[in-house]
Amino acid sequence: MPETKEYELLQRPVGTVKGVTARRAALLSRCGVATLWDALTFFPYRYEDYSKILRPDQVKEGGEALVYGKIVSVKAEKTFKKHLKLVKVLIENSGSTALGVWFNQPWIADKFEVGKKVLFHGVCHGAFSGCLQMTNPDVIYLDDDFHPDYYEGKKLPVYHTTEGLTQGVLRNVMGSLVSEALPSFREYLPADELKRSALCDISEAVKLLHDPNKTGDEGIAQARRRLIVDEFFALQVGNVLTRKVMQKENYEAHHLVPGKLIVDFLNILPFKLTKDQLSVLSEIKNDMLAPRPMHRLLQGDVGSGKTVVAATAMLMAVESGYNAAIMAPTEILARQHYETLKKWCDLIGVDVLLSYGGMKAKEKKELLKRFEEEKNFILVGTHSLLHVKESIPNLGLVVIDEQHKFGVAQRAMLREAESVPDTLIMTATPIPRSLAMTLYGHLDISVIKAPPAVRIPVKTYVVTPERLPAVWNFIRKEAEVGRQAYIVYPQIDESDKREAKAAAEMFEVLSNKVFPDLRLGIIHGRLEKEEKEETMRKFREGEIKVLVCTTVIEVGVDVPNASVMVIEDAQRFGLAQLHQLRGRIGRGNLQSYCVLVDNTPLEKGGDEFSQPLLTGMTENRRLEVMAKTNDGFEIAEADMELRGPGEFFGEKQSGHPTLYLANPNRDKKELALAKELAEKMIEAYEAGALSPEIKEAFLTRVALRYGAEFTVPGF
Ligand code: ADP
Ligand code: MG
């Protein structure tokens, strides 16, 4: 795809904009805003509405209000409870007063100055000790010459922010970033299409969402609709293009109807395949027998038994005279697959080879030699094998395991392929069907709905931090009967040292004070690979009883003897992620227990830094979903319902969300429209029917979604 100037401009780091210091750029990056394009699409999650600025005496109890006054006094207080610190700020207006109270945010006291004007925004409690009280209200610091009339009817954006970045500063910085970026993001749909679909101009829509000023709800809804269509459109262009390429793919594999090898394999398995596994296999078989390449996504919860399905498919390739490869995201998982597959395949005389990162020259040579000799083998490696796929001889099937970004990886593969093998992509992240079809519309989708019946459902409890001593006791009891436990701390961002520190500090406390009698281990992202693997080995072998860790254990680790998982600050995780984590336990034939520690500040139902609450749900409601069900698809639907699809993969931490405003469950009409527009635009592009400006803007939009290296033959 040709690079456009606008694409280049929008890819600029935010730090290149005047007034954005390195420190601010770092804070912005923690919010997921690294480039100008990120800033443009980092939409406010709500607006502060200044239509009703009230005096304290005009406020109704229990209601949400914006209260205006002058600061009379600022007090920081300690309380009887050791951990509880209060800040109290009294404001006054025309003789009536309101009291703002903050819990455990002592630093906030410094931000107030007696005599200054402020607005408090939040829920008002009744007259407590004679004056209106607001707990943890949002604050707007006003200029001395502030007059309510100026603000009446105005809407100010509220963005998700991070520690160290106040809403006011963020709002200002976002203002500069958006004005810097906007000229480079131009309308890519022809005027007649906009008119026909009743869509407004895209750059106006972006501007309006960031700064609605006095625009009414209807106007905001219009702008949102334009951007919902835009989010779907970008995805649909990828789907349509990918499908077009797939139709022209060069495919040579001729798989045979499964015969003796598969029968032998199913016989040596210590269990019978479930109904779901069998039906998925029959879909895979049909794909493999068809004279075109398979592009199938297999969704199945952790422990649902995807590996054996992959193994059967790979053996079908082997039986047909081909080699097959399976690729895992990490070396630990690749080795785990290698062990499992080797155990099975040794019994039926099929070779399993392992390719790994630190292979010595000699081992590499050995592997290449076997590439030459072996006609039928299964190769196990990490995702990095994708890049050397061409050097694997006679490849009939590729299985990509635990791939979250499969859309992207798979599209990247399309580029270079001369002759493509069948591809099976497996994911343990259950995705609501409507979302999966939107994101991966170019793939066929299979689902293993129910896990093998041998699994005992994990019991899940949501507790407040006060209950932790009881939880530690419980872990000790489980350890006494030989079980093991995980204690997980959130990892907000990999480059962030704080979580590693939280885990490390807790590790000290837990090993010295809480469990001096037990052997503990620690794993987090900042340890050396060898160290991590060593600890993991000891945990697997039962030497380490309690593993303190960050989310690095999230993917695929298998220790059936672990029966307890405690997740600290559970309110910070997405449900999908909690589910993924919980999948690490309950893998053996033991009753397992998951304890979610909810640290949501009680007073507000979520602090400024916790995950967004688009629907105003309390964290507790979300966490209760986990206690209620073990079904990943049910949890996924609930997560999407509660938070929308934007945060679904925790993409906020790892980069840019794919869908932020759009929700395929809700916005069905917009989805259909986007698809139609994508098809039309591609057709017009290929026919050379787009004006130079529109063509440039269209290419820019596609590049912004897929990167400039996304090349499609003919594009
Ligand atoms: P995942 O889908 O997470 O990759 P695995 O393939 O690792 O799941 O399977 C989890 C466990 O369930 C493994 O120990 C596997 O051997 C076992 N298993 C798979 N299929 C069945 C089945 N049909 N009946 C009983 N156990 C099974
Ligand atoms: Mg697996």
XYZ file of C-alpha atoms and ligand atoms in Angstrom:
743
model
C 0.000 0.000 0.000
C 1.532 3.338 -0.981
C 2.380 5.588 1.940
C 0.585 8.877 2.110
C 1.832 12.122 3.526
C -1.112 12.322 5.900
C -0.352 8.886 7.236
C 3.194 9.974 7.994
C 1.970 13.124 9.687
C -0.539 11.307 11.845
C 2.043 8.731 12.894
C 4.139 11.459 14.512
C 4.768 10.919 18.216
C 2.814 13.311 20.427
C 6.096 14.564 21.856
C 6.819 16.341 18.570
C 3.960 18.747 19.154
C 4.843 22.078 20.690
C 4.070 22.211 24.391
C 4.040 18.445 24.922
C 6.962 17.747 27.220
C 8.659 14.355 27.419
C 7.003 13.771 30.778
C 3.563 14.502 29.381
C 4.249 12.356 26.349
C 5.090 9.475 28.690
C 1.880 9.981 30.655
C -0.145 10.186 27.453
C 1.418 7.013 26.253
C 0.155 5.327 29.408
C -3.322 6.337 28.312
C -2.674 4.671 24.961
C -1.918 7.934 23.168
C 1.469 7.700 21.498
C 0.837 9.289 18.113
C -1.279 12.095 16.711
C -3.637 9.504 15.297
C -4.035 7.941 18.731
C -4.924 11.376 20.050
C -7.542 11.997 17.372
C -9.307 8.774 18.224
C -8.855 8.936 21.968
C -12.406 10.059 22.502
C -13.822 11.371 25.741
C -15.923 8.759 27.499
C -18.344 11.364 28.787
C -18.953 15.092 28.923
C -19.274 17.404 31.802
C -22.424 19.291 31.212
C -22.481 22.836 32.436
C -26.106 23.422 31.763
C -27.048 23.474 35.408
C -24.590 25.345 37.563
C -26.178 25.582 40.973
C -25.658 27.204 44.317
C -25.484 24.771 47.254
C -28.961 25.753 48.411
C -30.447 24.895 44.999
C -29.195 21.314 45.042
C -31.469 18.321 45.577
C -30.290 15.550 47.856
C -29.039 12.392 46.200
C -28.863 14.015 42.780
C -25.865 14.699 40.578
C -25.041 18.366 40.353
C -22.522 20.966 39.463
C -22.066 23.256 42.388
C -20.366 26.599 42.220
C -18.713 28.468 45.047
C -15.694 30.148 46.556
C -13.282 28.212 48.762
C -13.691 29.079 52.430
C -11.458 26.475 54.062
C -9.212 23.490 53.252
C -8.523 20.832 55.893
C -6.506 17.618 55.794
C -7.532 15.246 58.583
C -6.448 11.922 59.964
C -9.140 9.668 61.331
C -9.329 6.922 63.924
C -8.954 4.323 61.248
C -5.278 4.056 60.494
C -5.509 3.993 56.749
C -8.171 6.577 56.300
C -7.122 10.132 55.532
C -9.621 12.849 54.721
C -9.453 16.139 52.894
C -12.349 18.532 53.430
C -12.917 21.638 51.335
C -15.726 24.018 52.174
C -17.146 26.295 49.492
C -19.648 29.093 49.815
C -22.025 30.890 47.483
C -24.541 33.586 48.471
C -24.610 32.390 52.044
C -25.062 28.649 51.420
C -22.225 26.159 51.697
C -21.121 22.767 50.359
C -18.417 20.465 51.642
C -16.214 18.410 49.282
C -14.695 15.341 50.966
C -11.878 13.194 49.584
C -10.792 9.847 50.987
C -7.164 8.829 50.940
C -6.027 11.455 48.461
C -4.075 13.734 50.840
C -2.237 15.382 47.941
C -5.453 16.943 46.732
C -5.371 19.460 49.608
C -2.538 21.326 47.909
C -4.665 22.026 44.893
C -7.069 24.300 46.703
C -6.505 27.851 47.742
C -8.832 29.767 49.980
C -10.633 32.532 48.091
C -10.452 30.818 44.682
C -13.545 29.835 42.715
C -14.304 26.186 41.943
C -16.988 23.901 40.594
C -17.671 20.579 42.273
C -19.282 17.938 40.161
C -20.729 14.796 41.665
C -23.467 13.290 43.757
C -24.750 15.404 46.602
C -25.502 13.858 49.939
C -27.899 15.391 52.372
C -27.076 18.106 54.767
C -24.535 16.428 56.975
C -23.654 18.458 60.041
C -25.647 21.297 58.565
C -24.136 21.502 55.108
C -24.411 19.821 51.738
C -21.727 17.200 51.229
C -20.139 15.780 48.081
C -17.780 12.810 48.215
C -14.801 12.710 45.860
C -16.381 15.231 43.497
C -14.660 16.147 40.250
C -13.239 19.618 40.536
C -12.958 22.376 38.017
C -10.655 25.155 39.120
C -11.938 28.458 37.866
C -10.402 31.763 36.980
C -11.150 34.626 39.291
C -13.246 36.320 36.640
C -15.362 33.222 36.073
C -19.004 33.839 35.551
C -21.522 30.977 35.366
C -23.209 32.452 32.279
C -20.147 31.814 30.173
C -20.333 28.102 30.931
C -24.072 27.597 30.822
C -24.888 24.971 28.222
C -21.258 24.120 27.542
C -20.012 20.543 27.436
C -16.441 19.708 28.362
C -14.838 16.388 27.392
C -13.802 13.938 30.100
C -11.032 11.548 29.091
C -9.685 8.450 30.765
C -6.588 9.610 32.475
C -3.750 8.168 34.453
C -1.990 8.938 37.702
C -0.045 12.184 37.454
C -2.151 13.647 34.669
C -5.091 15.748 35.794
C -8.222 15.999 33.722
C -7.619 19.718 33.206
C -4.095 19.250 31.874
C -5.137 16.307 29.751
C -7.994 18.331 28.310
C -5.615 21.127 27.352
C -3.037 18.826 25.823
C -5.712 16.947 23.917
C -6.927 20.277 22.575
C -3.529 21.074 21.066
C -3.020 17.555 19.753
C -6.391 17.447 18.077
C -5.940 20.802 16.356
C -2.485 19.755 15.218
C -3.728 16.426 13.845
C -7.103 17.329 12.374
C -5.940 18.870 9.076
C -4.272 15.555 8.196
C -7.383 13.459 8.725
C -9.644 14.276 5.861
C -12.892 12.923 4.551
C -12.344 9.786 2.493
C -15.905 9.206 1.333
C -17.160 11.035 -1.768
C -19.701 13.769 -1.070
C -22.569 11.954 -2.773
C -22.006 8.870 -0.596
C -22.061 11.015 2.528
C -25.284 12.579 1.443
C -26.884 9.282 0.513
C -26.003 7.732 3.877
C -26.781 10.900 5.863
C -23.274 10.994 7.298
C -21.479 14.122 8.383
C -17.906 15.006 7.476
C -15.414 12.883 9.360
C -13.035 15.564 10.496
C -15.941 17.661 11.724
C -17.233 14.659 13.613
C -13.864 14.108 15.294
C -13.573 17.764 16.195
C -17.050 17.815 17.624
C -16.565 14.794 19.843
C -13.452 16.322 21.363
C -14.930 19.749 21.736
C -18.707 19.852 21.517
C -18.869 23.276 23.148
C -22.618 23.924 23.223
C -23.690 21.256 20.757
C -26.796 19.392 21.851
C -27.122 15.641 22.355
C -28.538 15.172 18.880
C -25.462 16.747 17.266
C -23.151 14.598 19.356
C -25.108 11.496 18.409
C -24.667 12.379 14.710
C -20.920 12.728 15.117
C -20.753 9.456 17.017
C -22.676 7.703 14.274
C -20.194 8.964 11.681
C -17.310 7.569 13.720
C -19.036 4.294 14.446
C -19.389 3.826 10.704
C -15.739 4.810 10.370
C -14.516 2.173 12.836
C -16.505 -0.533 11.102
C -15.444 0.752 7.689
C -11.735 0.427 8.449
C -12.245 -3.181 9.531
C -14.477 -4.034 6.611
C -11.953 -2.736 4.080
C -9.471 -5.208 5.531
C -11.981 -8.037 5.428
C -13.072 -7.338 1.888
C -9.511 -6.958 0.594
C -8.335 -10.047 2.419
C -11.161 -12.090 1.023
C -10.337 -10.871 -2.469
C -6.744 -11.954 -2.065
C -7.784 -15.287 -0.657
C -9.863 -15.995 -3.726
C -6.723 -15.726 -5.837
C -4.483 -17.703 -3.524
C -2.234 -20.293 -4.967
C -3.031 -23.547 -3.209
C -1.357 -26.842 -3.774
C -2.083 -29.083 -0.811
C -4.150 -32.131 -1.676
C -5.239 -33.652 1.575
C -6.703 -37.119 1.620
C -9.701 -38.468 3.455
C -8.406 -39.423 6.917
C -7.482 -43.089 7.237
C -5.600 -45.461 9.498
C -3.264 -42.945 11.100
C -6.155 -40.920 12.462
C -7.924 -44.041 13.693
C -4.716 -45.141 15.440
C -4.338 -41.720 16.964
C -7.859 -41.565 18.333
C -7.280 -45.030 19.792
C -4.159 -44.132 21.727
C -5.777 -41.060 23.293
C -6.686 -41.642 26.938
C -10.110 -40.081 26.359
C -12.885 -39.865 23.823
C -13.328 -36.644 21.883
C -16.343 -34.608 22.877
C -19.225 -33.819 20.574
C -17.934 -30.257 20.080
C -14.410 -31.453 19.291
C -15.750 -33.910 16.738
C -17.950 -31.383 15.021
C -15.101 -28.865 14.821
C -12.901 -31.593 13.368
C -15.441 -32.361 10.728
C -15.499 -28.680 9.718
C -11.717 -28.707 9.546
C -11.712 -31.894 7.546
C -14.095 -30.417 4.982
C -11.848 -27.382 4.642
C -8.764 -29.502 4.231
C -10.357 -31.657 1.561
C -11.593 -28.642 -0.377
C -9.475 -27.390 -3.300
C -8.826 -24.037 -1.641
C -6.862 -23.064 1.433
C -8.448 -23.241 4.848
C -8.616 -20.011 6.852
C -10.353 -21.035 10.017
C -10.522 -19.549 13.468
C -11.058 -22.012 16.292
C -12.428 -20.453 19.454
C -12.474 -22.492 22.603
C -12.035 -21.623 26.196
C -8.877 -22.484 28.076
C -9.020 -26.213 28.756
C -11.661 -26.902 26.149
C -9.292 -29.255 24.368
C -8.059 -27.396 21.323
C -4.643 -29.054 21.284
C -5.990 -32.478 20.488
C -8.087 -30.998 17.698
C -4.987 -29.327 16.287
C -3.061 -32.569 16.621
C -5.708 -34.490 14.704
C -5.731 -31.901 11.941
C -1.936 -31.982 11.729
C -1.975 -35.748 11.517
C -4.444 -35.487 8.654
C -1.846 -33.403 6.839
C 0.879 -35.877 7.737
C -1.190 -38.813 6.566
C -1.655 -37.023 3.265
C 2.110 -36.753 2.817
C 2.654 -33.232 4.117
C 4.392 -31.631 7.039
C 2.507 -29.588 9.585
C 3.575 -26.839 11.962
C 2.135 -25.448 15.172
C 3.211 -22.088 16.520
C 2.751 -20.839 20.065
C 3.183 -17.305 21.394
C 5.930 -18.158 23.874
C 8.700 -20.668 24.115
C 7.289 -22.124 27.333
C 4.078 -22.924 25.517
C 5.892 -24.243 22.474
C 7.759 -26.648 24.731
C 4.519 -27.663 26.401
C 2.988 -28.463 23.016
C 6.116 -30.308 22.027
C 5.907 -32.544 25.099
C 2.206 -33.254 24.631
C 2.464 -33.948 20.910
C 5.599 -36.041 21.252
C 3.991 -38.241 23.895
C 1.076 -38.953 21.565
C 2.952 -39.113 18.271
C 5.685 -41.446 19.542
C 2.955 -44.049 19.973
C 1.917 -43.842 16.337
C 5.343 -43.351 14.787
C 5.147 -39.710 13.715
C 8.121 -37.418 14.329
C 7.750 -34.203 16.249
C 10.465 -31.548 15.917
C 11.062 -28.505 18.065
C 12.422 -25.189 16.853
C 13.283 -22.649 19.527
C 14.925 -19.298 20.019
C 18.297 -20.116 21.488
C 19.093 -23.004 19.143
C 22.794 -23.469 18.605
C 24.195 -23.559 15.074
C 24.626 -27.295 15.340
C 21.037 -27.837 16.423
C 19.819 -25.602 13.646
C 21.796 -27.582 11.130
C 20.348 -30.757 12.543
C 16.841 -29.371 12.170
C 17.483 -28.290 8.581
C 18.847 -31.716 7.831
C 15.678 -33.243 9.176
C 13.720 -30.793 7.062
C 15.454 -32.394 4.097
C 15.066 -36.004 5.130
C 11.791 -36.140 6.883
C 8.815 -36.288 4.734
C 6.195 -36.301 7.385
C 6.735 -34.450 10.587
C 5.087 -32.054 12.931
C 7.154 -28.983 13.708
C 6.590 -27.043 16.919
C 7.848 -23.507 17.440
C 6.900 -19.981 18.380
C 5.091 -17.430 16.261
C 8.458 -16.337 14.895
C 8.254 -19.403 12.657
C 5.647 -17.470 10.684
C 8.413 -15.430 9.155
C 10.384 -18.418 7.960
C 7.366 -20.395 6.902
C 8.675 -20.575 3.333
C 11.718 -22.536 4.463
C 9.608 -25.334 5.924
C 9.353 -27.876 3.134
C 6.135 -29.393 1.942
C 4.019 -27.534 4.452
C 0.393 -28.602 4.299
C -1.045 -27.097 7.467
C -0.129 -24.309 9.856
C -1.713 -24.055 13.278
C -1.305 -20.758 15.118
C -2.098 -21.136 18.797
C -3.269 -18.498 21.264
C -3.150 -15.731 18.762
C -4.924 -12.556 19.838
C -3.816 -10.441 16.957
C -4.602 -13.117 14.440
C -6.304 -10.734 12.065
C -3.105 -8.835 11.666
C -0.745 -11.817 11.675
C -2.820 -13.610 9.165
C -3.049 -10.648 6.869
C 0.684 -10.177 7.119
C 1.084 -13.747 5.941
C -0.926 -13.074 2.833
C 1.679 -10.736 1.520
C 4.514 -13.015 0.726
C 2.786 -16.296 0.161
C 3.389 -17.962 -3.166
C 1.600 -21.116 -2.296
C -0.353 -21.069 0.915
C -0.929 -23.943 3.307
C -4.144 -24.524 5.212
C -4.283 -22.308 8.259
C -5.975 -22.939 11.577
C -5.859 -20.153 14.111
C -6.753 -20.969 17.695
C -7.742 -18.579 20.412
C -8.753 -19.058 24.015
C -10.314 -15.618 24.161
C -13.991 -16.211 23.721
C -15.280 -13.411 21.550
C -18.973 -12.683 21.196
C -20.084 -13.976 17.854
C -21.134 -10.623 16.424
C -17.770 -9.171 17.338
C -15.797 -12.097 15.951
C -17.616 -11.822 12.655
C -16.913 -8.110 12.479
C -13.263 -8.360 13.339
C -12.497 -11.520 11.437
C -15.076 -11.465 8.710
C -12.546 -13.022 6.342
C -12.219 -16.160 8.452
C -14.480 -19.137 8.958
C -15.215 -19.633 12.605
C -15.509 -22.818 14.659
C -16.318 -22.948 18.335
C -15.765 -25.529 21.048
C -18.569 -24.498 23.364
C -18.364 -26.974 26.213
C -15.175 -28.248 27.841
C -14.628 -31.971 28.410
C -16.868 -32.990 31.299
C -13.893 -33.969 33.422
C -13.350 -30.394 34.544
C -14.751 -29.372 37.898
C -16.025 -25.791 37.696
C -13.864 -23.300 39.593
C -15.608 -21.653 42.552
C -15.171 -17.898 42.452
C -15.557 -15.361 45.251
C -15.406 -11.579 45.216
C -13.962 -10.172 48.450
C -12.839 -6.847 49.848
C -9.231 -6.444 51.031
C -10.218 -6.827 54.697
C -10.859 -10.490 53.991
C -7.291 -11.167 52.867
C -6.127 -12.751 56.160
C -8.837 -15.378 55.755
C -7.756 -15.875 52.169
C -4.125 -16.430 53.245
C -5.339 -18.982 55.780
C -7.205 -20.760 53.094
C -4.097 -20.914 50.915
C -2.165 -22.384 53.846
C -4.806 -25.069 54.308
C -4.707 -25.978 50.642
C -0.905 -26.073 50.768
C -1.068 -28.396 53.772
C -2.920 -30.941 51.671
C -0.358 -30.532 48.906
C -2.006 -27.988 46.647
C -0.481 -24.887 45.117
C -1.612 -21.311 44.610
C -1.162 -18.284 42.396
C -1.319 -14.734 43.715
C -1.680 -12.341 40.805
C -1.003 -8.612 40.703
C -2.140 -6.441 37.834
C 0.273 -5.467 35.168
C -0.990 -2.280 33.671
C 1.685 -1.776 31.105
C 4.788 -3.765 30.393
C 7.186 -0.899 30.470
C 5.827 0.101 33.826
C 7.954 -0.706 36.792
C 5.247 -0.156 39.342
C 3.475 -3.463 39.002
C 6.713 -5.369 39.086
C 7.395 -3.457 42.254
C 3.950 -4.182 43.697
C 4.456 -7.877 43.047
C 8.019 -7.789 44.378
C 7.045 -5.928 47.534
C 4.160 -8.233 48.214
C 6.440 -11.161 47.590
C 8.653 -9.912 50.445
C 5.744 -9.438 52.799
C 4.136 -12.728 51.891
C 7.303 -14.784 52.180
C 8.519 -13.203 55.427
C 5.354 -12.403 57.301
C 2.444 -14.365 55.925
C 3.922 -17.652 54.737
C 7.348 -17.911 56.406
C 6.843 -21.677 56.451
C 6.091 -22.079 52.739
C 8.272 -21.891 49.671
C 7.250 -18.950 47.484
C 8.365 -17.911 44.022
C 7.944 -14.782 41.967
C 7.525 -14.119 38.267
C 7.049 -10.802 36.569
C 7.798 -9.289 33.209
C 11.032 -7.630 34.243
C 12.878 -10.767 35.262
C 15.335 -12.509 32.990
C 13.930 -15.247 30.850
C 16.057 -17.945 32.509
C 14.961 -16.832 35.934
C 11.314 -16.985 34.929
C 11.656 -20.397 33.386
C 13.498 -21.734 36.411
C 10.779 -20.498 38.767
C 8.094 -21.854 36.490
C 9.801 -25.234 36.460
C 9.957 -25.306 40.263
C 6.312 -24.369 40.480
C 5.360 -27.041 37.986
C 7.329 -29.620 39.942
C 5.663 -28.600 43.192
C 8.781 -27.307 44.897
C 7.322 -23.803 44.973
C 3.940 -23.763 46.692
C 2.802 -20.209 46.109
C 3.611 -18.298 42.962
C 3.407 -14.522 43.208
C 3.133 -13.112 39.733
C 1.886 -10.485 37.354
C -0.199 -11.349 34.330
C 2.794 -12.922 32.584
C 1.237 -16.255 33.538
C -1.869 -15.432 31.615
C -1.341 -17.523 28.553
C -1.410 -21.279 28.524
C 0.601 -22.299 31.576
C -0.545 -25.669 32.846
C -0.064 -26.745 36.467
C -2.944 -29.082 37.315
C -2.011 -29.180 41.001
C -2.652 -25.466 41.463
C -6.039 -25.113 43.109
C -6.174 -21.498 44.280
C -5.803 -18.221 42.473
C -6.020 -14.888 44.228
C -6.262 -11.884 41.929
C -5.472 -8.585 43.616
C -7.024 -5.354 42.338
C -9.344 -7.454 40.272
C -11.405 -4.385 39.418
C -8.574 -3.230 37.174
C -8.901 -6.194 34.834
C -11.277 -6.751 31.996
C -13.590 -9.709 32.480
C -12.118 -11.489 29.502
C -8.716 -11.198 31.090
C -9.925 -12.393 34.485
C -11.483 -15.348 32.796
C -8.249 -16.078 31.002
C -6.340 -15.920 34.271
C -8.822 -18.092 36.100
C -8.409 -20.684 33.374
C -4.985 -21.458 34.873
C -6.646 -23.299 37.731
C -9.150 -26.106 37.776
C -7.091 -27.968 35.227
C -6.729 -31.127 37.256
C -9.355 -33.184 39.046
C -9.368 -30.920 42.112
C -11.960 -28.466 43.269
C -10.317 -25.111 42.624
C -10.994 -21.662 43.997
C -10.577 -18.200 42.556
C -10.636 -15.172 44.836
C -11.115 -11.770 43.261
C -9.994 -8.978 45.535
C -12.015 -5.893 44.794
C -10.093 -2.780 45.780
C -12.554 -0.332 44.309
C -12.684 2.687 46.610
C -16.024 2.180 48.260
C -17.043 5.779 48.132
C -17.173 6.163 44.412
C -17.430 2.865 42.633
C -14.194 3.381 40.755
C -11.289 5.775 41.018
C -10.092 8.002 38.268
C -7.451 5.509 37.256
C -9.441 2.313 37.124
C -10.997 0.846 34.025
C -13.709 2.837 32.331
C -17.256 2.401 33.396
C -18.995 3.301 30.210
C -22.315 2.157 31.509
C -21.931 3.319 35.052
C -21.808 -0.255 36.355
C -20.012 -0.618 39.617
C -16.925 -2.802 39.553
C -18.706 -5.147 41.843
C -21.436 -5.834 39.345
C -18.779 -6.726 36.807
C -16.871 -8.966 39.159
C -20.068 -10.704 40.222
C -20.398 -11.950 36.648
C -17.207 -13.922 37.276
C -18.635 -15.446 40.435
C -21.780 -16.428 38.597
C -20.417 -18.319 35.621
C -17.409 -20.170 34.235
C -18.642 -19.986 30.673
C -16.223 -17.823 28.720
C -18.721 -16.920 26.039
C -21.274 -15.802 28.588
C -18.597 -13.696 30.274
C -17.547 -12.258 26.946
C -21.105 -11.230 26.146
C -21.469 -9.649 29.572
C -18.177 -7.819 29.194
C -19.224 -6.435 25.857
C -22.588 -5.480 27.295
C -21.036 -3.706 30.267
C -18.103 -2.003 28.630
C -18.581 -2.171 24.908
C -16.105 -3.916 22.630
C -13.488 -1.186 22.795
C -11.623 -2.593 25.729
C -12.255 -6.159 24.876
C -8.743 -7.417 24.461
C -7.266 -5.035 26.963
C -6.079 -3.163 23.915
C -6.150 0.084 25.802
C -2.958 -1.012 27.473
C -1.304 -2.498 24.458
C -2.101 0.127 21.893
C -5.009 1.308 19.936
C -8.458 -0.169 20.393
C -9.988 -1.553 17.255
C -13.503 -0.653 18.154
C -13.924 2.139 20.617
C -17.293 3.682 19.893
C -18.818 0.971 17.756
C -20.561 -2.078 19.124
C -21.617 -4.733 16.629
C -24.373 -5.999 18.933
C -25.973 -2.593 19.033
C -24.932 -0.836 15.803
C -26.156 -3.345 13.265
C -27.304 -0.777 10.720
C -24.004 1.078 10.839
C -22.145 -2.199 10.381
C -24.139 -3.072 7.294
C -23.628 0.427 5.915
C -19.890 0.267 6.530
C -19.639 -3.011 4.703
C -21.479 -1.647 1.713
C -19.312 1.471 1.683
C -16.119 -0.600 1.946
C -17.094 -2.704 -1.047
C -18.015 0.355 -3.079
C -14.827 2.206 -2.224
C -12.588 -0.714 -3.107
C -14.395 -1.167 -6.368
C -14.106 2.533 -7.207
C -10.456 2.516 -6.215
C -9.693 -0.411 -8.446
C -11.588 1.161 -11.313
C -9.533 4.339 -10.892
C -12.748 6.232 -10.264
C -11.721 8.117 -7.114
C -10.649 11.729 -7.192
C -7.000 12.261 -6.180
C -7.977 13.792 -2.798
C -10.441 11.071 -1.934
C -8.015 8.385 -3.043
C -5.282 9.846 -0.855
C -7.603 10.104 2.135
C -8.916 6.585 1.633
C -5.419 5.091 1.473
C -4.532 7.057 4.580
C -7.482 5.613 6.472
C -6.580 2.052 5.492
C -2.948 2.579 6.444
C -4.002 4.014 9.798
C -5.814 0.791 10.547
C -3.367 -1.750 9.193
C -0.038 0.019 8.975
C 1.640 1.110 5.795
C 3.284 -2.272 5.339
C -0.107 -3.841 4.742
C 0.226 -4.628 1.106
C -2.336 -6.323 -0.973
C -1.535 -7.384 -4.499
C -2.979 -4.832 -6.887
C -3.176 -2.167 -4.209
P -6.818 -25.766 25.442
O -8.060 -25.632 24.649
O -6.725 -24.806 26.569
O -5.585 -25.750 24.586
P -5.998 -28.407 26.010
O -5.989 -28.884 24.627
O -4.702 -28.099 26.628
O -6.948 -27.170 26.142
O -6.807 -29.468 26.889
C -6.932 -29.359 28.284
C -6.867 -30.727 28.928
O -8.032 -31.483 28.603
C -5.667 -31.525 28.455
O -5.110 -32.171 29.549
C -6.282 -32.502 27.466
O -5.520 -33.686 27.377
C -7.647 -32.753 28.063
N -8.672 -33.151 27.094
C -8.798 -32.689 25.829
N -9.874 -33.261 25.225
C -10.445 -34.090 26.141
C -11.587 -34.959 26.114
N -12.347 -35.072 25.030
N -11.861 -35.640 27.243
C -11.091 -35.541 28.336
N -10.007 -34.748 28.421
C -9.677 -34.024 27.338
Mg -3.912 -24.495 24.448
